[in-house]
XYZ file of C-alpha atoms in Angstrom:
760
model
C 17.896 127.688 71.316
C 20.705 127.949 73.855
C 22.953 124.994 74.672
C 21.814 125.187 78.320
C 18.191 124.422 77.365
C 18.999 121.264 75.403
C 18.030 118.136 77.327
C 19.994 114.906 77.431
C 19.776 111.578 79.292
C 22.833 109.757 80.647
C 23.143 106.221 82.007
C 25.933 105.888 84.602
C 27.376 102.797 86.264
C 29.675 103.172 89.278
C 31.807 100.471 90.892
C 33.877 100.484 94.063
C 32.713 101.011 97.632
C 29.321 102.453 96.711
C 26.803 100.475 98.758
C 26.074 101.056 102.411
C 27.861 104.414 102.340
C 24.966 106.799 101.595
C 25.560 106.927 97.854
C 21.915 106.660 96.715
C 20.615 109.522 98.909
C 23.637 111.551 97.845
C 22.652 110.983 94.190
C 19.022 111.827 94.995
C 19.926 115.079 96.740
C 22.313 116.013 93.920
C 19.607 115.353 91.303
C 17.114 117.456 93.264
C 19.674 120.249 93.539
C 20.095 120.397 89.759
C 16.401 119.705 88.949
C 17.139 116.453 87.123
C 14.804 113.530 86.462
C 15.742 109.861 86.533
C 16.464 107.107 89.030
C 19.228 105.326 90.935
C 19.535 101.768 92.244
C 22.039 99.344 93.735
C 22.880 96.460 91.449
C 25.324 93.562 91.480
C 28.056 95.699 89.870
C 27.684 98.545 92.325
C 25.432 101.458 91.420
C 23.413 102.296 88.299
C 21.608 105.547 87.606
C 19.997 107.476 84.793
C 19.693 111.272 84.809
C 17.874 113.558 82.444
C 17.766 117.323 82.184
C 19.293 120.434 80.690
C 22.788 120.034 79.299
C 24.582 122.367 81.718
C 22.811 120.909 84.765
C 23.713 117.364 83.736
C 27.327 118.482 83.335
C 27.332 120.069 86.808
C 25.848 116.871 88.275
C 28.581 114.752 86.694
C 31.305 117.098 87.908
C 30.083 116.848 91.526
C 29.686 113.088 91.285
C 33.267 112.594 90.124
C 34.978 115.067 92.458
C 32.887 115.093 95.656
C 31.484 111.610 96.396
C 30.179 110.646 99.879
C 32.925 110.519 102.564
C 32.912 106.708 102.995
C 32.644 105.928 99.281
C 35.414 105.019 96.874
C 34.803 105.194 93.149
C 36.888 102.706 91.177
C 35.170 103.071 87.814
C 32.528 105.430 86.460
C 31.107 104.704 83.018
C 28.569 106.902 81.250
C 26.701 106.737 77.974
C 24.090 108.962 76.420
C 20.740 107.256 75.829
C 17.337 108.213 74.463
C 15.224 110.728 76.387
C 12.297 109.484 78.448
C 9.571 112.070 77.857
C 7.146 110.581 80.404
C 9.518 110.611 83.394
C 8.996 113.231 86.098
C 11.244 113.796 89.081
C 13.993 111.587 90.474
C 13.424 108.300 92.344
C 15.407 105.652 94.207
C 14.497 102.199 92.991
C 14.682 98.811 94.661
C 18.035 97.017 94.411
C 18.605 94.787 91.412
C 19.658 91.298 92.533
C 22.362 89.551 90.591
C 25.931 88.314 90.744
C 27.591 90.452 93.400
C 30.573 92.498 92.274
C 30.328 95.535 94.538
C 32.698 95.732 97.491
C 31.757 95.005 101.091
C 32.413 98.044 103.262
C 34.272 97.751 106.594
C 32.621 98.692 109.880
C 33.087 102.377 110.693
C 33.334 104.101 114.082
C 30.462 106.266 115.310
C 30.422 109.641 113.537
C 30.377 113.077 115.200
C 26.750 113.722 114.220
C 25.583 110.542 115.962
C 27.713 111.326 119.026
C 26.058 114.756 119.251
C 22.593 113.208 119.014
C 23.212 110.551 121.652
C 24.509 113.231 124.039
C 21.488 115.507 123.470
C 18.945 114.893 126.234
C 16.162 116.177 123.953
C 16.982 113.749 121.140
C 14.953 110.543 120.922
C 18.189 108.562 120.703
C 19.704 110.086 123.834
C 22.242 107.575 125.195
C 20.985 104.982 122.728
C 23.778 102.355 122.555
C 23.096 101.362 118.914
C 22.783 104.759 117.236
C 24.152 104.906 113.657
C 23.613 106.497 110.258
C 24.828 106.077 106.687
C 28.217 107.533 107.686
C 28.935 105.119 110.546
C 28.169 101.833 112.252
C 28.353 98.128 111.441
C 28.625 96.825 107.903
C 30.880 93.797 107.264
C 30.075 92.275 110.653
C 26.322 92.157 109.958
C 26.281 91.285 106.230
C 25.131 87.831 105.115
C 25.007 88.435 101.361
C 25.076 91.199 98.750
C 23.586 93.593 97.735
C 23.783 95.305 101.138
C 20.110 95.672 102.069
C 18.476 95.174 105.468
C 16.960 91.731 104.676
C 20.524 90.520 103.911
C 21.852 91.576 107.323
C 21.416 90.523 110.939
C 19.075 93.519 111.352
C 16.395 91.656 109.389
C 14.579 90.386 112.539
C 14.103 93.948 113.855
C 11.000 95.656 112.425
C 11.419 99.402 112.179
C 9.081 101.595 114.203
C 7.200 104.371 112.297
C 9.767 107.022 113.259
C 12.753 104.974 112.102
C 10.912 103.890 108.949
C 10.208 107.525 108.104
C 13.935 108.330 108.353
C 14.903 105.164 106.480
C 12.648 106.027 103.514
C 13.400 109.752 103.304
C 16.175 110.377 100.744
C 16.860 113.751 102.358
C 17.530 112.169 105.771
C 20.986 111.190 107.071
C 19.644 107.712 107.814
C 18.161 106.967 104.428
C 18.717 103.233 103.926
C 21.117 103.033 106.853
C 20.554 99.296 107.211
C 21.261 99.062 110.990
C 18.872 101.967 111.765
C 16.942 101.502 115.024
C 15.975 103.174 118.277
C 14.886 102.192 121.781
C 11.451 101.251 120.432
C 12.549 98.866 117.693
C 16.223 97.986 117.989
C 18.389 95.387 119.688
C 18.064 94.762 123.414
C 21.065 95.148 125.695
C 21.388 92.565 128.477
C 23.775 91.874 131.353
C 24.105 88.137 131.904
C 25.644 86.805 135.100
C 27.519 83.524 135.315
C 25.057 80.682 135.093
C 23.057 82.438 132.366
C 20.736 84.586 134.501
C 19.793 87.880 132.828
C 20.433 90.488 135.499
C 19.632 93.795 133.824
C 18.553 95.185 130.469
C 19.307 98.339 128.467
C 20.578 101.360 130.482
C 20.327 99.431 133.764
C 22.658 96.818 132.259
C 25.223 99.536 131.518
C 24.949 100.936 135.038
C 25.457 97.495 136.560
C 28.430 96.876 134.239
C 29.985 100.123 135.432
C 29.592 99.036 139.048
C 31.194 95.638 138.387
C 34.198 97.226 136.661
C 34.691 99.713 139.491
C 34.621 96.789 141.917
C 37.618 95.279 140.099
C 35.632 92.663 138.164
C 36.166 91.551 134.552
C 33.186 91.848 132.189
C 32.930 90.530 128.623
C 31.405 93.251 126.430
C 30.097 92.706 122.915
C 31.600 95.091 120.363
C 31.081 95.320 116.603
C 33.039 92.222 115.584
C 33.335 90.254 118.808
C 33.655 90.452 122.583
C 36.272 92.283 124.644
C 37.388 91.293 128.108
C 37.169 94.549 130.028
C 38.447 95.746 133.399
C 39.482 98.965 135.163
C 42.726 100.252 133.626
C 43.628 101.958 136.934
C 43.249 98.819 139.059
C 46.430 96.690 139.318
C 44.629 93.789 140.986
C 41.936 93.725 138.308
C 44.486 93.700 135.464
C 46.574 91.027 137.209
C 43.455 88.879 137.650
C 42.539 89.275 133.966
C 46.068 88.265 132.932
C 46.028 85.214 135.152
C 42.631 84.034 133.952
C 43.458 84.639 130.282
C 46.911 83.000 130.663
C 48.594 86.104 129.263
C 51.490 86.866 131.623
C 53.229 89.798 129.901
C 51.862 90.478 126.418
C 50.650 94.114 126.309
C 46.935 94.815 126.693
C 45.071 97.537 124.786
C 43.377 100.397 126.628
C 40.216 102.171 125.464
C 39.579 105.833 126.311
C 36.480 107.992 126.144
C 38.173 110.993 124.515
C 41.489 112.570 123.582
C 41.650 114.567 126.819
C 41.722 111.470 129.013
C 44.037 109.697 126.568
C 46.628 112.471 126.679
C 46.878 112.099 130.454
C 48.340 108.633 129.932
C 50.437 108.768 126.740
C 52.564 111.044 124.600
C 51.165 111.604 121.109
C 52.532 112.942 117.876
C 50.290 114.777 115.434
C 50.267 111.649 113.254
C 49.247 109.511 116.261
C 46.300 111.819 116.911
C 45.253 111.665 113.270
C 45.165 107.857 113.404
C 43.317 107.752 116.716
C 40.631 110.161 115.482
C 40.212 108.556 112.051
C 36.914 106.978 111.092
C 38.539 103.535 111.492
C 39.474 104.122 115.182
C 42.327 101.553 115.263
C 44.457 100.597 118.223
C 47.575 102.775 117.913
C 50.897 101.845 119.525
C 52.228 104.972 121.263
C 54.675 106.025 123.998
C 53.552 105.797 127.629
C 54.041 108.813 129.829
C 56.260 108.226 132.832
C 53.533 109.847 134.933
C 50.775 107.758 133.334
C 47.936 106.840 135.746
C 47.542 103.502 133.965
C 48.722 100.501 135.960
C 52.155 99.188 135.001
C 50.970 95.632 134.410
C 49.072 96.692 131.268
C 52.336 96.738 129.281
C 55.101 95.468 131.575
C 58.767 96.066 130.747
C 58.109 98.185 127.655
C 57.631 101.908 127.116
C 54.899 101.588 124.493
C 51.212 100.823 124.837
C 48.257 100.185 122.512
C 45.456 102.724 122.920
C 42.231 103.491 121.107
C 39.167 105.680 121.405
C 35.664 104.347 121.997
C 34.237 103.516 118.578
C 30.673 102.384 119.332
C 27.904 104.266 121.138
C 27.790 101.465 123.731
C 31.451 102.018 124.607
C 30.949 105.786 124.804
C 27.964 105.527 127.168
C 29.827 103.082 129.414
C 33.033 105.136 129.542
C 31.115 108.326 130.311
C 29.563 106.575 133.297
C 32.883 105.073 134.402
C 34.912 108.257 134.177
C 38.105 106.248 133.530
C 39.669 104.139 130.764
C 39.272 100.385 130.468
C 41.518 97.540 129.444
C 39.801 96.059 126.377
C 41.442 92.900 125.071
C 39.973 90.441 122.575
C 37.868 87.755 124.239
C 39.284 84.406 123.230
C 41.035 81.413 124.635
C 44.647 80.728 123.734
C 45.282 80.360 119.967
C 41.569 80.736 119.129
C 39.690 83.479 117.249
C 37.701 86.242 118.913
C 34.399 85.047 120.428
C 31.163 86.479 118.987
C 28.451 84.737 121.048
C 27.525 85.227 124.696
C 26.914 81.490 125.154
C 30.508 80.777 124.114
C 31.809 83.334 126.613
C 29.860 81.662 129.399
C 31.013 78.206 128.278
C 34.667 78.884 127.478
C 35.635 81.864 129.612
C 33.445 81.396 132.676
C 36.518 81.489 134.925
C 37.770 84.719 133.379
C 34.623 86.890 133.595
C 32.059 87.844 136.194
C 29.345 88.877 133.723
C 28.605 89.359 130.019
C 27.209 92.583 128.535
C 25.619 91.569 125.240
C 22.842 92.368 122.779
C 20.630 90.349 120.447
C 21.904 91.572 117.063
C 23.973 88.724 115.636
C 27.606 89.227 114.655
C 27.610 87.445 111.302
C 31.302 87.935 110.519
C 33.838 88.173 113.343
C 36.316 91.037 113.091
C 39.036 91.953 115.580
C 40.410 95.438 116.267
C 42.973 96.858 113.861
C 46.439 97.736 115.164
C 48.604 100.499 113.684
C 51.737 102.425 114.612
C 53.719 105.441 113.495
C 57.463 105.017 112.982
C 58.389 108.663 112.671
C 56.539 109.788 109.541
C 55.921 106.202 108.439
C 52.574 104.563 109.168
C 52.723 100.801 109.766
C 49.762 98.421 109.642
C 50.292 95.642 112.179
C 46.837 94.074 112.105
C 44.284 94.967 109.458
C 40.755 94.290 110.615
C 37.867 96.457 111.892
C 37.621 99.751 110.018
C 40.095 98.825 107.282
C 38.990 95.396 106.121
C 37.684 93.860 103.982
C 40.064 95.964 101.901
C 39.510 96.269 98.186
C 42.175 97.464 95.767
C 41.188 98.188 92.161
C 43.184 96.360 89.502
C 44.578 98.383 86.626
C 43.787 95.515 84.258
C 41.082 92.916 84.867
C 41.985 89.458 86.131
C 41.016 86.925 83.499
C 40.742 84.163 86.117
C 39.373 84.011 89.639
C 42.257 83.670 92.099
C 42.249 82.783 95.800
C 45.416 83.215 97.882
C 45.348 81.576 101.306
C 48.312 83.253 102.983
C 50.523 81.974 105.773
C 49.927 80.070 108.987
C 50.367 83.008 111.346
C 48.460 86.293 111.159
C 46.405 84.534 108.513
C 44.443 86.450 105.894
C 43.059 85.486 102.498
C 42.996 87.475 99.262
C 40.789 87.240 96.161
C 41.037 88.601 92.643
C 38.248 88.632 90.081
C 37.339 91.049 87.319
C 38.729 94.455 88.234
C 38.895 93.768 91.958
C 41.478 92.603 94.471
C 40.151 91.988 97.999
C 42.075 91.333 101.200
C 40.186 89.818 104.127
C 40.356 91.000 107.723
C 42.870 89.406 110.089
C 41.980 85.773 110.797
C 44.777 84.863 113.227
C 47.307 82.135 113.888
C 46.115 78.762 112.571
C 47.447 76.712 115.455
C 44.148 75.341 116.787
C 41.149 73.552 115.320
C 38.901 76.521 116.096
C 41.269 78.916 114.342
C 41.388 76.726 111.240
C 37.597 76.438 111.201
C 37.467 80.238 111.337
C 39.791 80.339 108.313
C 37.470 77.961 106.435
C 34.409 80.031 107.390
C 36.114 83.166 106.117
C 36.856 81.497 102.775
C 33.217 80.434 102.484
C 31.998 83.911 103.473
C 33.914 85.612 100.678
C 32.942 82.947 98.170
C 29.316 83.620 99.125
C 29.657 87.411 98.968
C 31.018 87.399 95.441
C 29.626 84.151 94.026
C 33.292 83.242 93.783
C 34.646 79.848 92.708
C 38.435 80.020 92.273
C 40.215 78.942 89.124
C 43.614 79.324 90.802
C 44.678 78.663 94.398
C 47.919 80.201 95.690
C 49.687 79.072 98.867
C 53.021 79.049 100.697
C 55.728 76.487 99.933
C 55.728 75.239 103.540
C 53.829 71.940 103.400
C 53.404 72.006 107.181
C 51.198 75.113 106.964
C 47.492 74.403 107.417
C 46.746 76.799 104.559
C 49.072 74.856 102.239
C 47.450 71.557 103.238
C 44.023 73.083 102.596
C 45.120 74.358 99.169
C 46.432 70.955 98.114
C 43.262 69.234 99.325
C 41.080 71.752 97.493
C 43.119 71.225 94.338
C 42.738 67.473 94.678
C 38.956 67.747 94.995
C 38.335 70.516 92.438
C 41.233 70.311 89.940
C 42.190 73.981 89.881
C 45.575 75.491 89.074
C 47.781 75.426 92.179
C 50.683 77.832 92.689
C 53.187 77.828 95.549
C 55.020 81.070 96.345
C 58.094 81.291 98.565
C 57.319 83.082 101.823
C 59.813 85.962 101.650
C 59.199 86.564 97.975
C 55.516 86.933 98.957
C 56.548 89.562 101.534
C 58.277 91.566 98.807
C 55.313 91.133 96.476
C 52.864 92.349 99.137
C 54.658 95.673 99.281
C 54.844 95.809 95.487
C 51.104 95.101 95.266
C 50.228 97.970 97.601
C 52.172 100.391 95.413
C 51.345 98.626 92.111
C 55.050 98.184 91.317
C 55.788 96.295 88.124
C 59.576 96.576 88.001
C 62.632 94.986 89.533
C 63.218 95.945 93.171
C 65.810 95.223 95.842
C 63.756 93.705 98.655
C 64.876 93.299 102.266
C 62.588 90.619 103.701
C 63.330 90.198 107.393
C 61.110 88.130 109.681
C 61.040 85.270 112.170
C 60.790 82.288 109.879
C 59.738 81.045 106.471
C 60.338 77.917 104.411
C 63.249 78.450 102.034
C 63.844 77.009 98.591
C 66.651 74.880 100.037
C 64.402 73.373 102.726
C 65.921 75.404 105.568
C 64.376 78.206 107.611
C 64.867 81.601 105.985
C 64.210 85.006 107.516
C 67.072 87.393 106.645
C 66.702 87.625 102.872
C 67.764 90.173 100.284
C 66.049 89.561 96.962
C 66.054 91.105 93.521
C 62.427 90.629 92.591
C 59.751 91.531 90.107
C 56.155 90.249 90.060
C 57.116 87.117 88.124
C 60.424 85.940 89.630
C 63.158 86.610 92.150
C 66.806 85.969 92.900
C 68.265 85.567 96.413
C 71.320 87.848 96.335
C 72.136 88.058 100.049
C 71.081 86.389 103.264
C 72.093 86.170 106.893
C 74.684 83.428 107.367
C 72.722 80.529 108.824
C 73.039 79.473 112.442
C 71.500 76.621 114.408
C 68.343 76.830 116.515
C 69.235 74.413 119.297
C 66.131 72.536 120.333
C 64.151 73.520 117.254
C 60.812 75.078 118.294
C 62.127 75.598 121.838
C 64.589 78.156 120.495
C 61.684 80.436 119.516
C 60.526 80.613 123.145
C 64.052 80.624 124.578
C 66.326 83.221 122.920
C 69.261 81.867 124.907
C 69.342 78.811 122.626
C 69.867 80.899 119.472
C 72.404 83.024 121.337
C 74.295 79.964 122.513
C 74.489 78.635 118.953
C 76.092 81.903 117.864
C 78.547 81.665 120.746
C 79.432 78.145 119.605
C 80.129 79.623 116.155
C 82.567 82.140 117.629
C 84.271 80.474 120.603
C 85.466 77.113 121.872
C 83.433 75.340 124.524
C 86.130 75.999 127.124
C 86.081 79.711 126.317
C 82.308 79.758 126.713
C 82.434 77.876 130.029
C 84.771 80.558 131.370
C 82.733 83.427 129.939
C 80.966 86.046 132.065
C 77.885 86.476 129.897
C 74.132 86.608 130.529
C 73.371 83.785 128.076
C 75.988 81.448 129.544
C 74.802 82.073 133.107
C 71.327 80.691 132.316
C 72.721 77.164 131.684
C 74.430 74.669 133.951
C 77.780 73.262 132.872
C 76.109 69.941 132.046
C 73.498 71.744 129.926
C 76.181 73.678 128.084
C 78.067 70.497 127.234
C 74.852 68.789 126.104
C 73.864 71.768 123.969
C 77.314 71.819 122.403
C 76.961 68.191 121.346
C 73.528 68.911 119.864
C 74.987 71.854 117.953
C 78.069 69.939 116.851
C 76.119 66.898 115.652
C 73.167 68.977 114.362
C 70.682 67.061 116.530
C 67.338 68.883 116.640
C 69.180 72.033 115.617
C 67.750 73.271 112.306
C 69.554 75.987 110.380
C 68.035 79.459 110.165
C 68.926 82.748 108.484
C 66.274 84.622 110.468
C 66.728 88.240 111.539
C 63.893 87.653 114.000
C 65.958 84.951 115.702
C 68.951 87.300 115.550
C 66.908 89.790 117.605
C 66.257 86.967 120.085
C 69.954 86.132 120.300
C 70.947 89.758 120.929
C 68.251 90.026 123.616
C 69.781 87.018 125.348
C 73.459 87.983 124.962
C 72.724 91.410 126.421
C 70.691 89.995 129.298
C 67.494 91.726 128.163
C 65.489 88.469 127.852
C 66.174 84.737 128.099
C 62.630 83.432 127.732
C 59.744 84.937 125.775
C 56.014 84.954 126.471
C 54.787 86.161 123.088
C 55.921 86.612 119.498
C 57.961 89.746 118.912
C 58.688 90.359 122.591
C 62.456 90.480 122.084
C 62.039 93.146 119.397
C 59.920 95.319 121.690
C 62.376 94.954 124.555
C 65.365 95.768 122.354
C 63.541 98.761 120.920
C 62.788 99.999 124.433
C 66.411 99.596 125.503
C 67.696 101.221 122.312
C 65.585 104.280 123.046
C 67.721 104.946 126.106
C 70.912 105.172 124.027
C 71.079 107.266 120.868
C 74.400 106.039 119.515
C 74.726 105.705 115.760
C 77.768 103.437 116.061
C 77.217 99.991 114.614
C 78.750 96.602 115.274
C 81.012 94.861 112.801
C 79.616 92.418 110.241
C 81.030 90.917 107.080
C 79.521 90.358 103.635
C 81.238 87.684 101.588
C 79.745 86.414 98.346
C 76.049 86.323 99.264
C 76.361 85.672 103.008
C 75.979 88.234 105.811
C 78.147 87.144 108.736
C 77.231 88.503 112.178
C 79.891 86.561 114.092
C 82.091 89.692 114.405
C 79.125 91.421 116.059
C 78.707 88.590 118.569
C 82.370 88.837 119.534
C 81.927 92.563 120.195
C 78.681 92.170 122.151
C 80.170 89.809 124.744
C 82.705 92.509 125.653
C 79.972 95.020 126.557
C 77.861 95.257 129.685
C 75.356 98.000 128.804
C 72.060 96.590 127.555
C 71.063 99.988 126.154
C 74.280 100.332 124.176
C 74.017 96.797 122.771
C 70.389 97.323 121.744
C 71.046 100.703 120.129
C 74.143 99.527 118.256
C 72.282 96.432 117.012
C 69.523 98.584 115.475
C 72.210 100.807 113.953
C 73.944 97.702 112.572
C 70.861 96.472 110.720
C 70.315 99.965 109.313
C 73.926 100.185 108.140
C 73.661 96.741 106.554
C 70.581 97.698 104.530
C 72.176 100.924 103.347
C 75.450 99.205 102.391
C 73.761 96.479 100.348
C 71.491 99.082 98.732
C 74.538 100.993 97.510
C 75.579 97.958 95.487
C 72.315 98.269 93.490
C 71.977 102.035 92.941
C 69.380 101.755 90.176
C 66.887 99.565 92.035
C 64.096 100.883 94.282
C 64.175 99.480 97.835
C 61.385 97.391 99.369
C 61.223 96.732 103.124
C 58.867 93.982 104.271
C 58.447 91.294 106.922
C 57.643 91.237 110.620
C 61.014 92.671 111.685
C 59.956 95.977 110.110
C 57.319 96.337 112.818
C 60.223 97.690 114.875
C 59.702 101.453 114.858
C 63.306 102.309 115.741
C 64.652 100.209 112.878
C 62.182 101.667 110.377
C 62.996 105.227 111.453
C 66.740 104.632 111.197
C 66.574 102.887 107.832
C 64.159 105.273 106.135
C 66.111 108.299 107.386
C 69.351 106.859 105.991
C 67.735 105.972 102.657
C 66.367 109.507 102.339
C 69.822 110.957 103.001
C 71.108 108.751 100.179
C 68.257 109.880 97.888
C 67.033 106.311 97.469
C 63.500 105.484 96.409
C 62.052 103.073 98.955
C 58.728 101.455 99.775
C 57.304 99.979 102.967
C 53.669 98.982 103.429
C 51.347 101.468 105.091
C 47.823 100.338 104.227
C 48.379 96.559 104.340
C 50.159 94.441 106.969
C 53.959 94.477 106.806
C 53.988 91.130 108.658
C 52.540 87.752 107.612
C 49.110 89.359 107.346
C 50.279 90.588 103.934
C 51.466 87.222 102.598
C 48.150 86.437 100.850
C 48.290 89.789 99.048
C 51.807 89.012 97.809
C 50.819 85.522 96.692
C 47.896 86.955 94.756
C 50.038 89.595 93.067
C 52.374 86.918 91.734
C 49.471 84.824 90.449
C 48.005 87.830 88.636
C 51.243 88.218 86.699
C 51.823 84.584 85.784
C 48.246 83.547 85.030
C 47.885 85.110 81.620
C 47.653 88.839 82.332
C 49.854 91.596 83.635
C 48.710 94.082 86.271
C 50.486 97.145 84.975
């Protein structure tokens, strides 16, 4: 008897992203291909299957399974064991899901795939121009899931009964739509409606799209329901329409994102690198920050005063149908009121944003879990994640060693996210937002409850920031009081370093440059320009920006001139400043300057800060680039834009004494210059030179770059280029947020290492 004719039976369990990604039909088709018997089913761990057949065919099956899984799947573990043959079994079947404690990962929503696009553009296809077309390779997932396992009754598609044609596809393991939970068509799927102000339903289905097109072309703003929430949409070529949207949304200058139908129309407006194109065409379809063309047909008010713009391609069939009818791109900005999360219900649009929109294009499939658009950027060859949401999150990272306790990290107050660890899994939530309103905090609490429900998760350990003014820290302490769990507090900038280490699974000492706008320091002051020697368990602050006062406290964040003035007070006498011909000085009256000097001198409402973010603000003011800001990070964008006009590599002077980095010499040099472009370019070069110089003092340590300041593409390009020249090993986050959106991940990584196990 040959080896090939010997039969064997194998039981296989697979964990990772294996549900809702076409894994069961893939297994079925593979088993049919190799003439194997057995079955496959979803269970609480992920996927379980048994196969039986000739030895060589079983081996070929296993080889394909391990090396060529479905495109949206990710295998974290694959266990197999040989079991007794089942003589009575014939053929291969897909069995009903096994309910239990959920451990499989929730998959993010994925943009429409090419096959579905081709079908919806085929006039002979039954889903021609169907705005909810999807298959196992694309469509909604996280935004429609109520509980695991991921089956139709556990989603917001449960109320929609499949027609015979859809049911036939849904139950055919050889079909592309086998168990595609959102499967539907015109006969059985969601209904599209255009609702006018006052609640009157004007049009339905394709007529609703046609009417929406007409409203947009007339210069009106329409709220359109996407996968994870509503967008406010208007004509990207119409200056009056964009100005009206800005006024009604109270968003005077912050850049707006623009959605395009295809790459051809997109390239008319922006300059793209090959890496930009790759991001834009990826299955996640994020917003990508790119360079505007000088000849761009887009109206200037979309991204005033800066040379970059956020663009993305249509990622749902509804968007594609609308843009094909419009024949032009649209501004598509998240529908929310100031400091509140994205809106997911038409009634809330009509109630809260009735003055901002003329109509609402919606549909009757519920958005269970809100999810904003992701934002990414290329800094040369370096990808940066600015907001991790639709397409990328929930993000699961396999742990090398299992967590022996269930850990919940609640992140920071801005760009809030949460992170969980249990068993072999680490999960990072989508972007929640800034927790500066009651609605935003309620959204944070709902997100915590959602993930607890998904994974039957009750934390043993809660991890939070040290800032007791953060809403997340208050929540953690209250939860600890009510549930008596272990509570850990992690310093903000150490968490930034740890977030980068977690992404790369670093378990060694690193030299971490953690530059951002603000964070609560161990000494009770505001940190933000920190150089740390860190490992997953502890850190040492070895350098920091010499602290300066923020005159007026919170006001200094909105008014860069206040931080700049404090630095001038550090360098010059009041009389010298009064006689100075400088942009910062000119924004104050003599009386104001004298008053500010007293506040600075007596430290009245003038907290100390070591923030590089505030240093950016000060340079923006001293150079005359900006004196007042409308949104976070605006000074960095403006400086980056100005720096792009001047390619000098010359840096300003700074001094490092003991562990302090003194920028007063730089301030004294800046006030002698008049060119904004030169000041901006030399400032970027100065920060790069500083990082390289400090790195040279620790030649054996790998470099970590983290914090919101490293969202500045010019800085990242300069620094990484210099580190490469010096043959230094460095790390900067690519797949997780480099800003405060990564704080929860860093907090969790620390807890994993101090809670009784090491994540090697």
